[in-house]
Coordinates of C-alpha atoms in Angstrom, one line a residue:
X1 CA -76.9 -90.5 110.2
X2 CA -77.0 -86.9 111.5
X3 CA -73.2 -86.8 111.6
X4 CA -72.8 -87.9 107.9
X5 CA -75.6 -85.6 106.8
X6 CA -73.9 -82.6 108.4
X7 CA -70.6 -83.5 106.7
X8 CA -72.2 -83.4 103.3
X9 CA -75.0 -80.9 103.7
X10 CA -73.2 -78.2 105.5
X11 CA -70.2 -78.5 103.2
X12 CA -72.3 -77.3 100.3
X13 CA -73.3 -74.1 101.9
X14 CA -70.1 -72.2 101.4
X15 CA -66.7 -72.7 99.9
X16 CA -63.7 -72.8 102.2
X17 CA -62.5 -69.3 102.8
X18 CA -58.9 -68.1 103.2
X19 CA -57.6 -67.9 106.7
X20 CA -59.9 -65.6 108.7
X21 CA -59.1 -62.0 109.5
X22 CA -60.4 -61.1 113.0
X23 CA -61.0 -57.5 114.2
X24 CA -57.4 -57.3 115.3
X25 CA -55.8 -59.2 112.3
X26 CA -55.2 -62.9 111.8
X27 CA -57.5 -65.1 113.7
X28 CA -57.1 -68.8 114.6
X29 CA -60.4 -70.6 115.2
X30 CA -60.4 -73.6 117.4
X31 CA -62.9 -76.3 118.6
X32 CA -62.0 -77.4 122.1
X33 CA -63.0 -80.7 123.7
X34 CA -65.7 -78.9 125.8
X35 CA -66.7 -75.6 127.2
X36 CA -64.4 -73.7 129.6
X37 CA -66.4 -73.5 132.9
X38 CA -63.6 -73.1 135.4
X39 CA -60.9 -70.4 134.9
X40 CA -58.7 -71.2 137.8
X41 CA -55.9 -73.8 136.9
X42 CA -55.2 -74.6 140.5
X43 CA -58.8 -75.1 141.6
X44 CA -59.4 -77.8 138.9
X45 CA -57.5 -80.5 137.1
X46 CA -59.7 -80.2 134.0
X47 CA -57.6 -80.2 130.9
X48 CA -59.7 -77.5 129.2
X49 CA -58.7 -75.2 132.1
X50 CA -55.0 -76.2 131.7
X51 CA -55.2 -75.4 128.0
X52 CA -56.6 -72.0 128.8
X53 CA -53.9 -71.4 131.4
X54 CA -51.1 -72.2 129.0
X55 CA -52.2 -69.3 126.9
X56 CA -52.4 -66.6 129.5
X57 CA -49.9 -67.7 132.2
X58 CA -46.2 -68.6 131.9
X59 CA -44.2 -71.2 133.7
X60 CA -40.8 -71.0 135.5
X61 CA -39.6 -74.0 133.5
X62 CA -41.1 -75.7 130.4
X63 CA -41.1 -79.4 129.5
X64 CA -39.7 -80.3 126.1
X65 CA -40.5 -83.2 123.8
X66 CA -37.8 -85.3 125.5
X67 CA -39.6 -84.7 128.9
X68 CA -36.7 -82.5 130.1
X69 CA -37.3 -79.3 132.0
X70 CA -35.9 -76.2 130.3
X71 CA -35.7 -72.6 131.8
X72 CA -38.7 -70.5 130.7
X73 CA -39.4 -67.5 132.9
X74 CA -36.2 -68.4 134.8
X75 CA -32.9 -67.0 133.3
X76 CA -30.7 -69.3 135.4
X77 CA -30.5 -71.2 138.6
X78 CA -27.8 -72.5 141.0
X79 CA -27.8 -75.2 143.6
X80 CA -25.8 -75.2 146.8
X81 CA -23.2 -77.8 147.3
X82 CA -25.4 -79.5 149.9
X83 CA -28.3 -79.8 147.4
X84 CA -30.6 -78.0 149.8
X85 CA -30.4 -74.4 148.6
X86 CA -31.8 -73.5 145.2
X87 CA -31.4 -69.9 143.8
X88 CA -33.4 -68.8 140.8
X89 CA -33.1 -65.6 138.7
X90 CA -35.9 -64.4 136.5
X91 CA -35.4 -63.1 132.9
X92 CA -35.4 -59.4 132.6
X93 CA -38.5 -57.5 131.4
X94 CA -41.2 -60.0 132.3
X95 CA -44.5 -58.2 132.8
X96 CA -48.0 -59.2 133.8
X97 CA -50.9 -58.2 131.6
X98 CA -51.8 -55.3 133.9
X99 CA -48.3 -53.9 133.3
X100 CA -46.8 -54.8 136.6
X101 CA -43.4 -56.5 136.6
X102 CA -43.1 -60.2 137.5
X103 CA -41.3 -60.4 140.8
X104 CA -39.7 -63.1 142.9
X105 CA -42.4 -62.8 145.5
X106 CA -45.1 -63.5 142.8
X107 CA -43.3 -66.8 142.1
X108 CA -43.3 -67.8 145.8
X109 CA -46.9 -66.9 146.2
X110 CA -47.8 -69.0 143.1
X111 CA -45.8 -72.0 144.4
X112 CA -47.6 -71.8 147.8
X113 CA -51.1 -71.7 146.2
X114 CA -50.3 -74.5 143.8
X115 CA -49.1 -76.6 146.7
X116 CA -52.4 -76.4 148.4
X117 CA -54.0 -78.8 145.9
X118 CA -51.3 -80.5 143.8
X119 CA -49.9 -83.8 145.0
X120 CA -46.3 -83.3 143.5
X121 CA -46.0 -79.9 145.0
X122 CA -47.2 -81.1 148.4
X123 CA -44.2 -83.5 148.5
X124 CA -41.9 -80.6 147.6
X125 CA -43.4 -78.3 150.2
X126 CA -43.0 -81.0 152.9
X127 CA -39.3 -80.6 152.4
X128 CA -39.2 -76.8 152.2
X129 CA -37.6 -75.0 155.2
X130 CA -38.0 -71.5 153.7
X131 CA -38.8 -69.6 150.5
X132 CA -37.7 -66.0 150.1
X133 CA -37.3 -63.3 147.5
X134 CA -34.1 -61.3 148.1
X135 CA -34.9 -58.9 145.3
X136 CA -37.5 -58.5 142.5
X137 CA -35.7 -60.7 140.0
X138 CA -34.9 -63.6 142.2
X139 CA -36.2 -66.1 144.7
X140 CA -34.7 -68.9 146.8
X141 CA -36.0 -72.2 148.0
X142 CA -34.2 -73.7 150.9
X143 CA -34.9 -77.3 151.7
X144 CA -34.5 -79.4 154.9
X145 CA -34.2 -82.6 152.8
X146 CA -33.1 -83.0 149.2
X147 CA -35.7 -83.1 146.5
X148 CA -34.3 -84.6 143.3
X149 CA -37.1 -83.7 140.8
X150 CA -37.1 -80.0 141.7
X151 CA -37.0 -78.8 138.1
X152 CA -39.4 -81.5 136.9
X153 CA -41.9 -80.3 139.6
X154 CA -41.6 -76.6 138.5
X155 CA -42.0 -77.7 134.9
X156 CA -45.0 -79.9 135.5
X157 CA -47.3 -79.6 132.6
X158 CA -50.1 -81.9 133.6
X159 CA -52.9 -80.5 135.7
X160 CA -52.4 -79.0 138.1
X161 CA -49.4 -77.3 136.5
X162 CA -47.5 -74.4 138.1
X163 CA -48.4 -71.1 136.6
X164 CA -47.1 -67.8 137.9
X165 CA -49.8 -65.2 138.9
X166 CA -49.4 -61.9 140.6
X167 CA -49.0 -62.2 144.4
X168 CA -52.2 -60.3 145.1
X169 CA -54.1 -63.0 143.2
X170 CA -52.0 -66.0 144.2
X171 CA -52.4 -65.1 147.8
X172 CA -56.0 -66.4 147.7
X173 CA -57.1 -69.7 149.2
X174 CA -56.7 -72.4 146.5
X175 CA -60.0 -73.9 147.6
X176 CA -61.8 -70.8 146.3
X177 CA -61.7 -70.0 142.6
X178 CA -59.9 -66.9 141.6
X179 CA -62.0 -64.3 139.7
X180 CA -59.3 -62.2 138.1
X181 CA -57.4 -63.8 135.2
X182 CA -54.0 -61.9 135.0
X183 CA -50.9 -63.7 133.8
X184 CA -47.7 -62.9 131.9
X185 CA -48.2 -65.4 129.1
X186 CA -48.3 -65.0 125.3
X187 CA -52.1 -64.3 125.2
X188 CA -54.5 -62.2 127.1
X189 CA -57.9 -63.5 128.0
X190 CA -61.0 -61.4 126.9
X191 CA -63.5 -62.1 129.6
X192 CA -66.0 -59.6 128.2
X193 CA -66.2 -61.7 125.0
X194 CA -66.8 -65.0 126.8
X195 CA -70.2 -66.6 126.0
X196 CA -70.7 -69.6 128.3
X197 CA -71.3 -72.7 126.3
X198 CA -70.4 -71.1 123.1
X199 CA -67.2 -69.0 122.8
X200 CA -64.0 -68.0 124.5
X201 CA -61.6 -65.4 123.1
X202 CA -58.0 -64.4 123.5
X203 CA -55.7 -61.8 122.0
X204 CA -52.0 -61.8 121.5
X205 CA -50.0 -60.2 124.3
X206 CA -47.9 -57.5 122.7
X207 CA -45.7 -57.2 125.8
X208 CA -44.8 -60.9 125.9
X209 CA -41.1 -61.6 125.7
X210 CA -40.3 -65.1 124.2
X211 CA -37.0 -66.6 125.3
X212 CA -34.4 -65.1 123.0
X213 CA -32.7 -68.4 122.1
X214 CA -33.3 -72.1 122.0
X215 CA -35.7 -74.4 120.1
X216 CA -39.4 -74.4 120.6
X217 CA -40.4 -77.8 121.9
X218 CA -43.7 -78.5 123.6
X219 CA -43.8 -76.1 126.6
X220 CA -40.1 -75.2 126.3
X221 CA -38.2 -72.7 124.2
X222 CA -39.4 -69.5 122.5
X223 CA -43.2 -69.1 122.6
X224 CA -43.7 -67.1 119.4
X225 CA -47.2 -66.2 118.5
X226 CA -48.3 -65.7 114.9
X227 CA -52.0 -64.9 115.3
X228 CA -53.5 -61.7 116.7
X229 CA -56.5 -63.5 118.1
X230 CA -57.6 -67.0 119.0
X231 CA -61.3 -67.9 119.3
X232 CA -62.6 -71.1 120.8
X233 CA -66.0 -72.2 119.5
X234 CA -67.7 -74.9 121.6
X235 CA -69.3 -77.6 119.4
X236 CA -70.5 -80.6 121.5
X237 CA -71.8 -82.4 118.4
X238 CA -69.0 -84.1 116.4
X239 CA -70.9 -83.9 113.2
X240 CA -71.2 -80.1 113.5
X241 CA -67.5 -79.7 114.3
X242 CA -66.5 -81.9 111.4
X243 CA -68.7 -79.9 109.0
X244 CA -67.2 -76.6 110.3
X245 CA -63.7 -77.9 109.8
X246 CA -64.4 -79.1 106.2
X247 CA -66.1 -75.8 105.4
X248 CA -63.2 -73.7 106.6
X249 CA -65.3 -72.2 109.4
X250 CA -62.7 -73.3 111.9
X251 CA -59.0 -74.1 111.6
X252 CA -58.3 -76.7 114.3
X253 CA -60.4 -79.3 116.0
X254 CA -58.9 -80.7 119.2
X255 CA -60.3 -84.2 119.4
X256 CA -62.3 -85.6 116.6
X257 CA -63.7 -89.1 117.4
X258 CA -61.7 -91.9 115.8
X259 CA -64.6 -93.0 113.7
X260 CA -64.6 -89.7 111.9
X261 CA -60.9 -89.7 111.1
X262 CA -61.3 -91.6 107.7
X263 CA -64.0 -89.0 106.6
X264 CA -61.7 -86.1 107.5
X265 CA -58.7 -87.7 105.8
X266 CA -60.6 -87.8 102.6
X267 CA -60.5 -84.0 102.4
X268 CA -57.3 -82.7 100.8
X269 CA -57.6 -79.6 102.8
X270 CA -57.4 -81.3 106.2
X271 CA -54.6 -83.0 108.1
X272 CA -55.2 -85.6 110.8
X273 CA -52.5 -86.5 113.2
X274 CA -52.2 -88.5 116.4
X275 CA -52.7 -86.1 119.3
X276 CA -50.0 -87.5 121.6
X277 CA -47.4 -90.2 121.1
X278 CA -48.2 -91.4 124.7
X279 CA -51.9 -91.8 124.0
X280 CA -54.6 -91.3 126.6
X281 CA -55.2 -93.4 129.7
X282 CA -58.5 -93.9 131.4
X283 CA -59.4 -93.9 135.0
X284 CA -62.7 -94.8 136.7
X285 CA -62.8 -92.7 139.9
X286 CA -64.5 -94.1 143.0
X287 CA -65.7 -91.9 145.8
X288 CA -64.0 -93.7 148.7
X289 CA -65.6 -91.5 151.4
X290 CA -69.1 -93.1 151.1
X291 CA -70.7 -96.5 150.7
X292 CA -70.4 -98.7 148.9
X293 CA -66.9 -97.7 147.6
X294 CA -65.5 -96.9 151.0
X295 CA -64.9 -100.7 151.2
X296 CA -61.7 -101.9 149.3
X297 CA -63.2 -105.3 148.8
X298 CA -66.2 -103.8 146.9
X299 CA -63.9 -101.7 144.7
X300 CA -61.7 -104.8 144.1
X301 CA -64.7 -106.9 143.0
X302 CA -65.7 -104.2 140.4
X303 CA -62.1 -104.1 139.2
X304 CA -62.0 -107.9 138.8
X305 CA -65.2 -107.8 136.8
X306 CA -64.4 -105.0 134.4
X307 CA -62.9 -105.5 130.9
X308 CA -60.5 -102.9 129.6
X309 CA -61.3 -104.1 126.1
X310 CA -65.0 -103.0 126.6
X311 CA -64.0 -99.6 127.9
X312 CA -61.4 -99.0 125.1
X313 CA -63.5 -100.2 122.3
X314 CA -66.2 -97.8 123.4
X315 CA -63.7 -94.9 123.7
X316 CA -61.7 -95.5 120.5
X317 CA -63.5 -97.9 118.2
X318 CA -63.4 -101.6 117.5
X319 CA -59.9 -101.5 115.9
X320 CA -57.5 -103.0 118.6
X321 CA -54.6 -101.2 116.9
X322 CA -56.0 -98.0 118.5
X323 CA -56.0 -99.2 122.1
X324 CA -54.4 -101.5 124.7
X325 CA -56.4 -103.7 127.1
X326 CA -53.4 -104.6 129.3
X327 CA -52.5 -101.2 130.7
X328 CA -51.5 -101.0 134.3
X329 CA -50.9 -98.0 136.5
X330 CA -48.2 -96.3 134.4
X331 CA -48.4 -95.4 130.7
X332 CA -47.4 -98.4 128.5
X333 CA -44.1 -98.1 126.9
X334 CA -42.6 -95.8 129.5
X335 CA -39.9 -96.8 132.1
X336 CA -42.2 -97.6 135.0
X337 CA -44.7 -99.6 133.1
X338 CA -44.7 -103.3 134.2
X339 CA -46.9 -106.4 134.4
X340 CA -46.8 -106.6 138.2
X341 CA -50.1 -107.9 139.3
X342 CA -51.6 -107.4 135.9
X343 CA -53.6 -110.6 136.0
X344 CA -56.1 -108.6 138.0
X345 CA -56.9 -106.9 134.7
X346 CA -56.1 -109.5 132.1
X347 CA -57.4 -112.7 133.7
X348 CA -60.7 -114.1 132.4
X349 CA -63.8 -112.3 133.7
X350 CA -66.3 -114.2 135.8
X351 CA -69.5 -112.2 136.6
X352 CA -70.9 -114.8 138.9
X353 CA -67.8 -114.8 140.9
X354 CA -67.8 -111.0 141.0
X355 CA -71.4 -111.0 142.2
X356 CA -70.4 -113.4 145.0
X357 CA -67.4 -111.2 145.9
X358 CA -69.6 -108.1 146.1
X359 CA -72.0 -109.8 148.6
X360 CA -69.1 -111.1 150.7
X361 CA -67.5 -107.6 150.6
X362 CA -70.6 -106.1 152.3
X363 CA -72.4 -104.5 149.4
X364 CA -76.0 -103.9 150.7
X365 CA -77.7 -102.6 147.6
X366 CA -76.6 -99.0 148.1
X367 CA -77.5 -96.8 145.1
X368 CA -74.5 -95.7 143.1
X369 CA -74.6 -92.2 141.7
X370 CA -72.7 -92.5 138.5
X371 CA -71.8 -89.1 136.9
X372 CA -71.5 -88.8 133.1
X373 CA -70.9 -85.8 130.7
X374 CA -73.3 -85.4 127.8
X375 CA -70.8 -83.1 125.9
X376 CA -67.7 -85.4 125.9
X377 CA -68.2 -88.4 123.6
X378 CA -65.4 -90.5 125.0
X379 CA -66.2 -89.9 128.7
X380 CA -69.9 -90.5 128.0
X381 CA -69.0 -93.8 126.3
X382 CA -66.9 -94.9 129.2
X383 CA -69.7 -94.1 131.6
X384 CA -72.1 -96.2 129.5
X385 CA -69.8 -99.2 129.8
X386 CA -69.6 -98.7 133.5
X387 CA -73.4 -98.4 133.8
X388 CA -73.8 -101.7 131.9
X389 CA -71.2 -103.4 134.2
X390 CA -73.0 -102.2 137.3
X391 CA -76.3 -103.5 136.0
X392 CA -74.8 -106.9 135.2
X393 CA -73.4 -107.1 138.7
X394 CA -76.8 -106.4 140.1
X395 CA -75.9 -103.0 141.6
X396 CA -78.4 -100.2 141.9
X397 CA -77.5 -97.1 139.8
X398 CA -78.6 -93.5 139.6
X399 CA -77.2 -92.4 136.3
X400 CA -76.7 -88.6 136.3
X401 CA -76.0 -87.0 132.9
X402 CA -74.9 -83.4 132.7
X403 CA -72.5 -81.2 130.8
X404 CA -68.8 -81.6 131.7
X405 CA -68.6 -78.3 133.5
X406 CA -71.4 -79.3 135.8
X407 CA -69.8 -82.6 136.5
X408 CA -66.5 -80.9 137.3
X409 CA -68.2 -78.8 139.9
X410 CA -70.2 -81.7 141.4
X411 CA -67.2 -84.0 141.8
X412 CA -65.7 -81.5 144.3
X413 CA -68.5 -82.3 146.7
X414 CA -67.8 -84.6 149.6
X415 CA -71.5 -84.8 150.6
X416 CA -73.1 -88.3 150.5
X417 CA -74.3 -89.4 147.1
X418 CA -77.9 -89.0 148.2
X419 CA -77.3 -85.4 149.3
X420 CA -75.8 -84.0 146.1
X421 CA -72.5 -85.9 146.1
X422 CA -71.5 -88.8 143.9
X423 CA -70.2 -92.3 143.8
X424 CA -68.2 -92.6 140.6
X425 CA -67.2 -90.8 137.4
X426 CA -64.8 -91.6 134.5
X427 CA -62.1 -89.3 133.1
X428 CA -59.0 -89.6 130.9
X429 CA -55.5 -88.3 131.0
X430 CA -52.7 -87.6 128.5
X431 CA -50.3 -90.5 128.8
X432 CA -47.6 -87.9 129.7
X433 CA -49.5 -87.4 133.0
X434 CA -49.2 -91.1 134.0
X435 CA -45.5 -91.8 133.5
X436 CA -44.6 -91.7 137.2
X437 CA -46.0 -91.3 140.7
X438 CA -45.0 -87.6 140.8
X439 CA -47.3 -86.5 138.0
X440 CA -50.1 -89.1 138.3
X441 CA -52.4 -86.9 140.4
X442 CA -54.9 -89.6 141.1
X443 CA -52.2 -91.8 142.8
X444 CA -52.1 -89.6 145.9
X445 CA -53.8 -91.7 148.6
X446 CA -53.7 -89.5 151.7
X447 CA -57.4 -89.2 152.3
X448 CA -58.9 -85.8 152.5
X449 CA -55.8 -84.2 150.8
X450 CA -55.9 -86.6 147.9
X451 CA -57.5 -85.9 144.5
X452 CA -61.2 -86.4 143.9
X453 CA -62.4 -89.7 145.4
X454 CA -60.1 -89.0 148.4
X455 CA -58.7 -92.6 148.8
X456 CA -56.9 -93.3 152.1
X457 CA -54.3 -96.1 151.4
X458 CA -51.3 -95.5 153.6
X459 CA -49.2 -98.2 151.9
X460 CA -49.8 -96.6 148.5
X461 CA -48.9 -93.1 149.7
X462 CA -45.8 -94.4 151.5
X463 CA -44.6 -96.1 148.3
X464 CA -45.3 -92.9 146.4
X465 CA -43.2 -90.9 148.9
X466 CA -40.4 -93.5 148.6
X467 CA -40.3 -93.1 144.9
X468 CA -39.0 -89.6 145.3
X469 CA -36.0 -90.8 147.2
X470 CA -35.1 -93.7 144.9
X471 CA -31.4 -93.5 144.0
X472 CA -31.7 -94.8 140.4
X473 CA -34.1 -96.0 137.7
X474 CA -33.9 -99.6 138.8
X475 CA -35.0 -98.6 142.3
X476 CA -37.8 -96.4 140.8
X477 CA -39.0 -99.3 138.7
X478 CA -39.1 -101.7 141.7
X479 CA -41.2 -99.2 143.7
X480 CA -43.4 -98.6 140.6
X481 CA -44.1 -102.4 140.5
X482 CA -45.1 -102.3 144.2
X483 CA -47.3 -99.3 143.5
X484 CA -49.1 -101.2 140.7
X485 CA -49.6 -104.3 142.9
X486 CA -51.0 -102.1 145.6
X487 CA -53.4 -100.3 143.3
X488 CA -54.7 -103.5 141.8
X489 CA -55.2 -104.9 145.3
X490 CA -56.8 -101.9 147.0
X491 CA -58.5 -100.6 143.8
X492 CA -58.6 -96.8 144.7
X493 CA -59.6 -96.4 141.0
X494 CA -60.2 -98.5 137.9
X495 CA -57.4 -98.4 135.3
X496 CA -59.6 -98.7 132.1
X497 CA -56.8 -98.9 129.5
X498 CA -54.9 -96.8 126.9
X499 CA -56.1 -95.5 123.6
X500 CA -54.9 -93.2 120.9
X501 CA -56.8 -90.2 119.7
X502 CA -56.4 -87.7 116.9
X503 CA -56.4 -84.0 116.3
X504 CA -57.4 -82.4 113.0
X505 CA -56.5 -79.1 111.4
X506 CA -56.9 -77.3 108.0
X507 CA -53.7 -77.1 105.9
X508 CA -54.1 -73.3 105.9
X509 CA -52.2 -73.5 109.2
X510 CA -48.9 -75.3 110.1
X511 CA -48.9 -78.3 112.3
X512 CA -49.9 -77.3 115.8
X513 CA -48.3 -78.5 119.0
X514 CA -51.1 -80.9 119.8
X515 CA -49.1 -82.8 122.4
X516 CA -49.9 -80.1 124.9
X517 CA -52.4 -78.1 122.9
X518 CA -50.3 -74.9 122.6
X519 CA -51.2 -71.9 120.5
X520 CA -47.7 -70.6 119.9
X521 CA -45.6 -71.9 117.1
X522 CA -48.5 -72.5 114.8
X523 CA -48.7 -70.0 111.9
X524 CA -50.5 -69.4 108.6
X525 CA -49.2 -72.0 106.1

């Protein structure tokens, strides 16, 4: 096999060197999941862009490992006795990469731009009466209706996360990509060194002020940087990436396929760890604007025909210890996970019944444009399973293979599939981003304002809104169960299961914060 050949052949070419020294000092070399094609973390929900944004921007609040929001850029806040007025004060000395101070009005502009595209922030903004910046180091949010998860919203880590940009940049329309990348985070982006499809470079921000106290935990606490430079090298072929890691040509590989984990573990120079304790959840995204998936009954027939075991075995391997095939809407093992309506997923499959249901639902042989990325092994495997299912159901398919960056751009099109649009694609999410309706971006079902696929399911959106006002966990769980029943009936997307992936790094560096893919905290071993 090419993969195994690369592992052995390339390893003989050179001995593993000591930790690399870049032109500016210590260098951390990283292999990301894919190329960085979109720089704007509001414009896209692609994880690669979120990882990029965590390096160069900072957040008002950071989420810790216990999923609690902790002050980050904010020094302190106070809430009025009526629960409607929130006053925030920024830490002293915060500066953007261009030398300008971070001001309260930058925070307000960043919140407004974020709210143009993010579902959680849209709920918040619907309750905002006014936002103001009384001075440079403070800003105020005055509500017309209480919003319990205020700090959780400001600390949102899943895409789209809230990152603070200068007002002059954040004032741009969120439906147009920003072209200038200026943040206040621990790294500076080096756009002149970017080679599309090959390399991305960052340098340590010497003006960054980590929080002076606290414990570093995921996105919270002091973000202390121990490398002068970080370079991402894009390696779509897993064999090439594995060989580079074994040879010491790179230090950290984001997402090695599970079938390569035993090979990597055999090297005493490499550590392999589970990337996230909450795993990864899969979603098959229907374009509900156009036939045939504008019909709920057609979507439901496909859902009743699919097998989560088929999708997860393709994504994570044959070992069922690495995945779950009974995953509903919310991440298994978290408070809102339930078995409400789960028989739609776990009941025996019957393809003949599903074919009959498709005909009765009004499927008229329309060609399905199924998008798949050639440079993301898991997503490509999920798409192949979907392609096979469509063929077994007798559905016509136009299978469009491209790199992930091209797919990300095409999925934004609302044109009919035959005019450059699409019908379906598969993607995955960190389990952290599926724990409740506030962070699960794809659960927004308010039509044109929803995430890609643009489902219009009023009952689902009403339940999602009700969740924000639930008085306690029991009430949240009851609403979560209703949400799951509605999803499995209306099928705005396919829940394809949960699997667990790994990250791998050389022991010349300390254990990185793989749960959110952060480049602070990690240091030479």
